[in-house]
Coordinates of C-alpha atoms and ligand atoms in Angstrom, one line a residue:
X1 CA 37.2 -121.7 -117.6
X2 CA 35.1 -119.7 -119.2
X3 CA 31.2 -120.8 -120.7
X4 CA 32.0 -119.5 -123.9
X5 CA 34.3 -122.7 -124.2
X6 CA 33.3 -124.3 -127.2
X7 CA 30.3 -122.6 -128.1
X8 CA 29.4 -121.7 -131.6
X9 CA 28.7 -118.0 -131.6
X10 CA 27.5 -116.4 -134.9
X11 CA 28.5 -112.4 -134.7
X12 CA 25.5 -110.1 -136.6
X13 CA 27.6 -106.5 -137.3
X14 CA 25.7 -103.8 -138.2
X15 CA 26.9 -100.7 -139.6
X16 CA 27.4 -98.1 -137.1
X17 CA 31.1 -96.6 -136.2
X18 CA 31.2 -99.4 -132.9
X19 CA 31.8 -101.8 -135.6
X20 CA 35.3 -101.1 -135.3
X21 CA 35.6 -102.8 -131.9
X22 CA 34.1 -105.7 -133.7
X23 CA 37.9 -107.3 -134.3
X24 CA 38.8 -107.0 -130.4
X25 CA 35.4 -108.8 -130.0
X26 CA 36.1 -111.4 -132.0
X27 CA 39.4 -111.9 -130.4
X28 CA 38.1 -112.3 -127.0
X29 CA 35.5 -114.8 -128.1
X30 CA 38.1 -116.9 -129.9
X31 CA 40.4 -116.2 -126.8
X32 CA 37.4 -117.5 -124.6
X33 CA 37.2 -120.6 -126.7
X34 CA 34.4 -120.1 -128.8
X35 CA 34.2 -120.8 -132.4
X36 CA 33.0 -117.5 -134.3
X37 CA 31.2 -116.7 -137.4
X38 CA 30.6 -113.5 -138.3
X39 CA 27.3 -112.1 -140.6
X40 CA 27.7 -108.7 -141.3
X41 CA 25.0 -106.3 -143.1
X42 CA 26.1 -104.3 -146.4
X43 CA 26.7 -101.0 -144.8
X44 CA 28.9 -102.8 -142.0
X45 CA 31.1 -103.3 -144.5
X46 CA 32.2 -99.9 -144.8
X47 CA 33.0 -99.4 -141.0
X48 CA 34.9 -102.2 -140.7
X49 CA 36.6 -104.8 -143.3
X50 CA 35.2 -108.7 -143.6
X51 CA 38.5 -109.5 -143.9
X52 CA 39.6 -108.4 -140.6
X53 CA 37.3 -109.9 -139.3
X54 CA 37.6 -113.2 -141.5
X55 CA 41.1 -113.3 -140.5
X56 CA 40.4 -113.1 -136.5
X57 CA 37.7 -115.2 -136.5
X58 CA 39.3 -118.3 -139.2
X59 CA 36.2 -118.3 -140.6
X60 CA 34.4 -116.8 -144.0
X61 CA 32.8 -113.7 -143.2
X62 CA 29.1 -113.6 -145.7
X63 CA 27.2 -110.4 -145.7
X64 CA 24.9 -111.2 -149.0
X65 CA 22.0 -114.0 -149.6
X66 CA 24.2 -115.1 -152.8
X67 CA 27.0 -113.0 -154.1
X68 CA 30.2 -113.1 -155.9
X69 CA 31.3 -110.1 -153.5
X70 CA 32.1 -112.5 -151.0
X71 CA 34.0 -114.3 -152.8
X72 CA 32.2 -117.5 -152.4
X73 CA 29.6 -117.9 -155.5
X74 CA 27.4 -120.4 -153.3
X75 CA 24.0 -119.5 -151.7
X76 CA 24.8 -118.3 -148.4
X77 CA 22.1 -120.8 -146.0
X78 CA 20.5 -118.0 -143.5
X79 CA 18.9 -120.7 -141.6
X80 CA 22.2 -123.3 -141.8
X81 CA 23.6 -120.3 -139.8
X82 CA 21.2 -119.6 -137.8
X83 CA 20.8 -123.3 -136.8
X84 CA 24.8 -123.8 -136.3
X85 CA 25.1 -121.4 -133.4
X86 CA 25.0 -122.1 -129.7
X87 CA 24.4 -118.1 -129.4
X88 CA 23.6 -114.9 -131.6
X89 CA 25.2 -111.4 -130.5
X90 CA 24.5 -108.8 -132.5
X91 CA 26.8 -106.0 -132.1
X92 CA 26.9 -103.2 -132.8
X93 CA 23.1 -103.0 -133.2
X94 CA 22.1 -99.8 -134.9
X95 CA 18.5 -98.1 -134.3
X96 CA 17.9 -99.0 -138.0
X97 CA 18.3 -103.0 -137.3
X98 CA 16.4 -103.0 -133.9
X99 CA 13.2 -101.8 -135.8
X100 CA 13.8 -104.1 -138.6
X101 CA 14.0 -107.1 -136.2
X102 CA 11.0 -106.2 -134.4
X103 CA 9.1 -106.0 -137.3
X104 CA 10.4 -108.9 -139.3
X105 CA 10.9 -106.5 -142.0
X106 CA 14.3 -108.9 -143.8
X107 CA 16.1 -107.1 -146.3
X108 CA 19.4 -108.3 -146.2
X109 CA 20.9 -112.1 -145.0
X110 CA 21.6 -110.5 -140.9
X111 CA 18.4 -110.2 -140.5
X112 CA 17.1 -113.7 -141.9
X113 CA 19.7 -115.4 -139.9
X114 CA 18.5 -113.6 -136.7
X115 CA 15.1 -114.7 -137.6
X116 CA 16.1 -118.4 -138.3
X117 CA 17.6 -118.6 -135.1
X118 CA 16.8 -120.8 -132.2
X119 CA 19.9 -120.0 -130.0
X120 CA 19.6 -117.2 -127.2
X121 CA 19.8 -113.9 -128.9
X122 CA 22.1 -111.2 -127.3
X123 CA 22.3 -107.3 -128.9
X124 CA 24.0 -104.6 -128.3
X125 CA 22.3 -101.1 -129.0
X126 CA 24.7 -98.1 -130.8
X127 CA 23.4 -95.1 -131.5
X128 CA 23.7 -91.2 -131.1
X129 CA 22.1 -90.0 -127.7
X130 CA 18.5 -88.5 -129.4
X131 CA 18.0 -92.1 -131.5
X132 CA 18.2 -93.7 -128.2
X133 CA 16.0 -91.6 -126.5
X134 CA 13.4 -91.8 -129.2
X135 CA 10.3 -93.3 -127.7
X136 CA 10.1 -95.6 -131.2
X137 CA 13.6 -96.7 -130.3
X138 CA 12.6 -97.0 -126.5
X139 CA 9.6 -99.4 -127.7
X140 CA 12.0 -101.7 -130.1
X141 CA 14.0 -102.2 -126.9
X142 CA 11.0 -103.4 -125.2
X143 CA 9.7 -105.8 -128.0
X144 CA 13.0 -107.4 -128.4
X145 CA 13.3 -108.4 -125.2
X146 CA 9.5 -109.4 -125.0
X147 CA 10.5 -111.4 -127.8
X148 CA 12.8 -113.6 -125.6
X149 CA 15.9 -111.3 -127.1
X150 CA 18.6 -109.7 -124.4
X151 CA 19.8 -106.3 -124.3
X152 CA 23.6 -105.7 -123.3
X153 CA 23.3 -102.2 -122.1
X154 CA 24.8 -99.1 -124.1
X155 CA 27.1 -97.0 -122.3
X156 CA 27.2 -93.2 -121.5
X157 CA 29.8 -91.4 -122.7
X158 CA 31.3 -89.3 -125.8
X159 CA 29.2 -90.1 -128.9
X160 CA 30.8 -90.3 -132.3
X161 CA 28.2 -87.4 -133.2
X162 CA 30.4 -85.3 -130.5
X163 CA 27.3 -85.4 -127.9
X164 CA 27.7 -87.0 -124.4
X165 CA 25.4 -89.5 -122.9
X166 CA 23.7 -92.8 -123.3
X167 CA 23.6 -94.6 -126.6
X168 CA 27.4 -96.1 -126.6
X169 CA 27.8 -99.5 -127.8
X170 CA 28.8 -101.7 -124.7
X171 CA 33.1 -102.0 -124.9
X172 CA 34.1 -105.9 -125.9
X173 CA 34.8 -107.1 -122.8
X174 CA 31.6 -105.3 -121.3
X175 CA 29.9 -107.8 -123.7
X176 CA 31.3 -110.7 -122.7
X177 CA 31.1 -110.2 -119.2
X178 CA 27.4 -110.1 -119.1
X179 CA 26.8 -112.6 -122.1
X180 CA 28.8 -115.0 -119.7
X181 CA 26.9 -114.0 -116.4
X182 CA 24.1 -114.7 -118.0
X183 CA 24.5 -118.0 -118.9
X184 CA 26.2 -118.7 -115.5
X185 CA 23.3 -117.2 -113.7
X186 CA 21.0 -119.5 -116.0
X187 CA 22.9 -122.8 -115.9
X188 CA 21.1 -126.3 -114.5
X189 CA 22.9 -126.9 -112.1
X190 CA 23.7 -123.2 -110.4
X191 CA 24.4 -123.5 -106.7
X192 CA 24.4 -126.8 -106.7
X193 CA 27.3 -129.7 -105.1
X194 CA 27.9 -133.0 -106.7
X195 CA 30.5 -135.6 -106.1
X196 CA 31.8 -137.7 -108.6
X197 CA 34.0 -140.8 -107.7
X198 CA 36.5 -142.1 -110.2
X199 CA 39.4 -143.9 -111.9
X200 CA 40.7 -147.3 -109.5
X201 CA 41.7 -148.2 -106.7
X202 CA 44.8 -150.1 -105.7
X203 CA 45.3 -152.2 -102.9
X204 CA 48.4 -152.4 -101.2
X205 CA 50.0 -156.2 -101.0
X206 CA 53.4 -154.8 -99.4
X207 CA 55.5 -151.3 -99.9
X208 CA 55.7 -152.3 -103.4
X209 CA 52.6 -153.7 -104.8
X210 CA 49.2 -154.1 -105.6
X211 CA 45.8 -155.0 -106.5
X212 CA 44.5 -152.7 -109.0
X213 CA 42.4 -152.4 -112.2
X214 CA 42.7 -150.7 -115.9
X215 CA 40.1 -147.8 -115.0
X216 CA 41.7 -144.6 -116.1
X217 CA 39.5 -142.5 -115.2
X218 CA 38.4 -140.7 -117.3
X219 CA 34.8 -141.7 -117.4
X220 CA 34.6 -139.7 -114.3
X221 CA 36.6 -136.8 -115.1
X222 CA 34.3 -136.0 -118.0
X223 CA 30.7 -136.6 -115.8
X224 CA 33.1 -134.4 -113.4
X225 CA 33.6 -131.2 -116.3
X226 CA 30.3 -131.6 -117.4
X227 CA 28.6 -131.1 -114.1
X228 CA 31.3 -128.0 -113.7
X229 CA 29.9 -126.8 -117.5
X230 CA 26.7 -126.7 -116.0
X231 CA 27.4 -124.4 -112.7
X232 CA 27.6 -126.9 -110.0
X233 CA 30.4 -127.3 -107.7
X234 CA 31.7 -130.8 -107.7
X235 CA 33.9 -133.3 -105.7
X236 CA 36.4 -135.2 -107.7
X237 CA 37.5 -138.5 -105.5
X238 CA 39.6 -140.1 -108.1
X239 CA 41.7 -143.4 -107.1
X240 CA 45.4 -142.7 -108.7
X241 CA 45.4 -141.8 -112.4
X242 CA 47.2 -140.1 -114.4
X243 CA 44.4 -138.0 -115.9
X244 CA 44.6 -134.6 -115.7
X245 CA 41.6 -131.9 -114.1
X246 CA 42.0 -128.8 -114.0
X247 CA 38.3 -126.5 -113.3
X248 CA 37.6 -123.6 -110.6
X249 CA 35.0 -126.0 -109.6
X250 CA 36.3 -129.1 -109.6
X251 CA 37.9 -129.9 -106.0
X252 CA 40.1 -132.9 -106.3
X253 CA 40.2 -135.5 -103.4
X254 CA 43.3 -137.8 -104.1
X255 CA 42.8 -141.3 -102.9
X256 CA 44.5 -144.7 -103.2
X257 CA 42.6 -147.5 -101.9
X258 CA 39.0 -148.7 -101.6
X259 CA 38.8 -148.2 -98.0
X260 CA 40.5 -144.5 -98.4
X261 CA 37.6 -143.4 -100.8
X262 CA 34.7 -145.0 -98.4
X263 CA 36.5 -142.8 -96.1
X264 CA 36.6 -139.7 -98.2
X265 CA 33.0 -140.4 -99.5
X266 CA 31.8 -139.9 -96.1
X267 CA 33.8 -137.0 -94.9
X268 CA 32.1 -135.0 -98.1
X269 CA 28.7 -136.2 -98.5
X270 CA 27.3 -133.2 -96.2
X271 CA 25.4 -130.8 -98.9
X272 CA 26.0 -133.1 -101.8
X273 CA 23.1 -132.7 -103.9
X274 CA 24.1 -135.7 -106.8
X275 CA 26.6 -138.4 -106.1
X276 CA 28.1 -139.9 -109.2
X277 CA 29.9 -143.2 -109.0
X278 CA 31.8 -144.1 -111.4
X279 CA 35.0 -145.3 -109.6
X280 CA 36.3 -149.4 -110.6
X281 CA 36.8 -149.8 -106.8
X282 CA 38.3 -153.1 -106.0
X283 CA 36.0 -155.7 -104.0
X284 CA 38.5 -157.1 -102.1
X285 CA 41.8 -156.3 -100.5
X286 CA 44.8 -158.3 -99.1
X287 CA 44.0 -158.9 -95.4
X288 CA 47.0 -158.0 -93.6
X289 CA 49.4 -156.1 -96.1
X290 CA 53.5 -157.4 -95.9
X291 CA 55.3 -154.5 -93.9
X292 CA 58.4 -155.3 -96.2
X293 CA 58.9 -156.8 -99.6
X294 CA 57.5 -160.0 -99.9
X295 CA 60.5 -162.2 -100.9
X296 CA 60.3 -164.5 -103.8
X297 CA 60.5 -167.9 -102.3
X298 CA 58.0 -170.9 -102.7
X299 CA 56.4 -172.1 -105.8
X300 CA 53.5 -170.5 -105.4
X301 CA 51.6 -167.5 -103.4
X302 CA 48.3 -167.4 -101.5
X303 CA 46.8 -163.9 -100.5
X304 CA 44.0 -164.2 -98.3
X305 CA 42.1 -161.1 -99.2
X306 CA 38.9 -159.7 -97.4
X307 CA 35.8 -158.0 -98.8
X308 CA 36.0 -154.0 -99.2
X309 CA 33.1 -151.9 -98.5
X310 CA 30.7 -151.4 -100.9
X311 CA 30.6 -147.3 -101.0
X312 CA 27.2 -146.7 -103.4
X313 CA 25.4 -149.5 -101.7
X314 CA 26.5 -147.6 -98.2
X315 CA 25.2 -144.4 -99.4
X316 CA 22.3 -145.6 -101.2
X317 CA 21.1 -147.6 -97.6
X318 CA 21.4 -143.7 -96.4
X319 CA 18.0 -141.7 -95.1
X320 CA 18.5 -138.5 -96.2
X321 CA 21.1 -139.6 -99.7
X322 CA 21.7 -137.3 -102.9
X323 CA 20.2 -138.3 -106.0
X324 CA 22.4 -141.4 -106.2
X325 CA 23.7 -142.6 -110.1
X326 CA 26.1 -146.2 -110.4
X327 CA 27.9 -147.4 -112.8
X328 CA 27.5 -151.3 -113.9
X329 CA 29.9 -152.6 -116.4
X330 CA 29.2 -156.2 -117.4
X331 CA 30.8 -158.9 -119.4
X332 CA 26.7 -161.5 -119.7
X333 CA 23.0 -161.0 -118.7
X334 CA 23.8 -157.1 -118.7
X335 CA 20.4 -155.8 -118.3
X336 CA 19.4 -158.5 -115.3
X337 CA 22.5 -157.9 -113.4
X338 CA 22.3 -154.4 -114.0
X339 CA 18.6 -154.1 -112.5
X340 CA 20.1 -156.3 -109.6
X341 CA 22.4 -153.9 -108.7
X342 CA 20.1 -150.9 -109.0
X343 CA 18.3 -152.4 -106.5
X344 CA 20.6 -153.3 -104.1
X345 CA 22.6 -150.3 -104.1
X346 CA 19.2 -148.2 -104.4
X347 CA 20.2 -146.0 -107.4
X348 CA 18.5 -143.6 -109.1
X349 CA 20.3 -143.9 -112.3
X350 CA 22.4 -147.0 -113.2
X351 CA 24.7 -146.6 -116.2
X352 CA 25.0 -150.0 -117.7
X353 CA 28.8 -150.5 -119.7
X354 CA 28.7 -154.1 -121.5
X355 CA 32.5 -155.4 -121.5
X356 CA 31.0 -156.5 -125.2
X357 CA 30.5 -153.5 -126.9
X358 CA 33.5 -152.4 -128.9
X359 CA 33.4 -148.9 -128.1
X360 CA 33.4 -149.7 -124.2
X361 CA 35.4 -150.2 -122.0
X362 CA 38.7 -149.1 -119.6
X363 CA 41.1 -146.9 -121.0
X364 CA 38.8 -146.0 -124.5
X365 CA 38.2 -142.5 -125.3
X366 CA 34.4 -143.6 -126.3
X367 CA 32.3 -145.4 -124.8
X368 CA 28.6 -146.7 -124.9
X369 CA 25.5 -146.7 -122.0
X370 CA 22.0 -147.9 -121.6
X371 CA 20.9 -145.3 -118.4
X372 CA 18.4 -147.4 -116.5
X373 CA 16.0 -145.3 -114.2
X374 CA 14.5 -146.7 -111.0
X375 CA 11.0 -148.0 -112.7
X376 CA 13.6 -150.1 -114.9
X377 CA 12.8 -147.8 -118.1
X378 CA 16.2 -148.5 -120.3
X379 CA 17.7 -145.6 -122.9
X380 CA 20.3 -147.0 -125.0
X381 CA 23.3 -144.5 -126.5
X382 CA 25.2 -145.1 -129.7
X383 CA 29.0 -145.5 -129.1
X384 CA 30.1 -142.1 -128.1
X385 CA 33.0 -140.3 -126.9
X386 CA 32.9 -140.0 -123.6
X387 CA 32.9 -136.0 -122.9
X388 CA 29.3 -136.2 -124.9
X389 CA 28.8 -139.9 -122.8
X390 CA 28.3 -137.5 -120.3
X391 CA 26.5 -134.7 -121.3
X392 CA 24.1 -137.4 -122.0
X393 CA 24.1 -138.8 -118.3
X394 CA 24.2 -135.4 -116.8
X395 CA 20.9 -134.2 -119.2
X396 CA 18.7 -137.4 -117.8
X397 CA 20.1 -136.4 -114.2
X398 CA 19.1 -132.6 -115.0
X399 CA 15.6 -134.4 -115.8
X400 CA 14.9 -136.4 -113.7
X401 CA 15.9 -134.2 -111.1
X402 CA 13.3 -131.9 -112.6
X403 CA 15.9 -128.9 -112.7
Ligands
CTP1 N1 31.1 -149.6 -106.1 C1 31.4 -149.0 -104.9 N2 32.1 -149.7 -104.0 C2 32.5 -151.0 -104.2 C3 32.2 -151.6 -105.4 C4 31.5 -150.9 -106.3 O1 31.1 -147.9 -104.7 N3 33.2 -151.6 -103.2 C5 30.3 -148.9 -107.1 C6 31.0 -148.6 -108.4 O2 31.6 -147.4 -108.4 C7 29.8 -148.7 -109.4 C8 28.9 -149.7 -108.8 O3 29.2 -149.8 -107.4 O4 29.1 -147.5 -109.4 C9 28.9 -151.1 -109.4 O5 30.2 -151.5 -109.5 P1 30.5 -153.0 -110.1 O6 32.0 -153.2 -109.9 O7 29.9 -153.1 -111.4 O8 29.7 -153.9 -109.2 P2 30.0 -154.7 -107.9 O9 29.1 -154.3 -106.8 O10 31.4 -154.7 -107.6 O11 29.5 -156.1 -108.3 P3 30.3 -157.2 -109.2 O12 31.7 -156.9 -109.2 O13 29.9 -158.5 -108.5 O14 29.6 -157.1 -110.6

């Protein structure tokens, strides 16, 4: 899956002849799952059409502070732009542009959304072989990326101008290759291996039933993809489910009961720099399982069932134990329970689920936290869905961490 997923890119086009490969860029950014605007500067326009690029990227293309050329008579917001993206390319990025942007010299709306951004800045040079060589052209290069900007490398090859050598824009997918290594090589959690325990567990009674719980889930999937968004390999134990995963590093463990997932727990714990547990495992299980059907045939049914192990607390009683996050959910006294059980299980992070908030719970698509931390400090969340429930628990593990 690719990190452009989801991100809000804003496209600067300047106006040299590369800004006919503009379209195919567009198209593998919306093809990597980004969502694209695209700022172009007056003389882009006459290289390549806004409404090409319009088209590819669904979105209104602006080139003008306020203008009736674009079709949309409102003021077009530089720094709404600028603050909307995840991530600025600007491509191609003519020798005129670089100077302007190093000197803060804004004479047209590109440039006042490149200076209203906060996002990572990304540009790609274009220009005949003698521009680039220029030594003024040479020091633009240097300030830019002094100023915290970074330079996709130009090519060598023909020119337009009929020369040969350096000075070609970088080809589309050149781009996104090393806009994406980039933020790979610069995500949180880069090199690192976390297991995540999820969904419920079912307990066998005989070959055709059991004791299980609502958990779905997919609490745990989404801590899993978020960890996997931000570079780290991760272990997926999930009790059965029928939530899908599907991430080049996400390895799924399959596993059914409580004692199956202590099991796999411990098989996987070597290297495991953050354990997540967010599993509904069942605290007790029938003690001796029927080997066939258990026939309907008094009034009423007694199971004897016997305590499961607890598989946080067994980590958390662990020397040498990752940085160790529980789950809590809780129906009265949330917080005093939920301190409890940080310290018994020796957590690092306890997220705290109250049975009584109406956006929590088994099965929901939202839900709503308090993440205690191990001197007791309590940060509440607004009801949330939970894909952003979990950026939120995997940014406090980021900091407490201190990664
Ligand atoms: N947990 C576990 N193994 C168990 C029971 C719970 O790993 N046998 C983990 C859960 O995944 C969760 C945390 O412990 O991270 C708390 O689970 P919870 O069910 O809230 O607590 P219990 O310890 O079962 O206590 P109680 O049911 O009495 O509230």
């Amino acid at each position: 899956m690719s990190v452009l997923r989801g991100k809000k890119i804003l496209l600067g086009v300047t106006g040299g002849i590369a800004a006919y490969k503009t379209t195919y860029l567009v198209r593998l950014l919306v093809k990597a799952g980004a969502s694209v605007k695209v700022v172009m500067t007056p003389a882009a326009r006459d290289f390549v059409t806004p409404l090409s690029l319009s088209t590819l990227s669904k979105n209104p293309v602006v080139s003008h502070f306020t203008d009736e050329e674009d079709e949309n008579d409102t003021w077009n917001n530089h720094v709404e732009l600028g603050l909307w993206s995840d991530l600025m390319i600007i491509a191609p990025a003519t020798a005129n542009t670089l100077s302007k942007m190093v000197s803060g010299n804004i004479d047209n709306l590109l440039l006042a959304v490149y200076c209203s951004a906060k996002c990572p800045v990304y540009f790609a040079p274009a220009m005949d072989l003698d521009m680039y060589k220029h030594p003024s052209t040479q020091h633009n290069f240097d300030r830019l990326e002094a100023y915290g900007n970074h330079m996709i490398p130009s090519g060598e090859g023909e020119l337009a101008s009929g020369l040969s050598g350096k000075g070609r824009m970088a080809e589309p997918e050149e781009i996104i290759d090393f806009i994406q290594l980039h933020i790979e090589s610069r995500l949180p959690l880069k090199g690192r291996k976390c297991m995540v325990t999820a969904g419920p567990t079912h307990e066998r009674i005989d070959p055709v039933r059991f004791i299980g719980n609502h958990s779905s889930g997919k609490m745990g999937v989404a801590v899993a993809l978020e960890l996997a968004a931000k570079g780290s390999e991760v272990i997926l134990i999930m009790g059965p489910s029928a939530v899908n995963v599907e991430h080049e590093l996400i390895k799924r463990v399959d596993v059914t009961s409580a004692q199956d997932m202590y099991d796999a727990v411990h098989q996987n714990l070597t290297d495991i720099h953050v354990a997540i547990f967010s599993a509904a495992v069942a605290d007790y299980r029938p003690a001796t399982p029927a080997e066939q059907k258990i026939k309907k045939q008094s009034e009423t049914l007694t199971l004897d069932l016997v305590k499961n192990p607890d598989i946080l607390a067994s980590v958390g009683a662990m020397k040498n134990k990752p940085f160790l996050v529980g789950f809590a959910l809780e129906t009265e006294n949330e917080l005093d329970h939920a301190f409890a059980k940080a310290e018994k299980k020796q957590t690092d992070l306890l997220i705290l689920n109250s049975m009584r908030d109406k956006g929590a719970g088994f099965g929901k698509d939202t839900n709503k936290i308090s993440i205690i931390d191990k001197n007791k400090n309590v940060k509440a969340f607004d009801t949330k869905l939970k894909a952003e429930v979990a950026k939120d628990i995997v940014d406090e593990i980021i900091k407490q961490m201190g990664l």
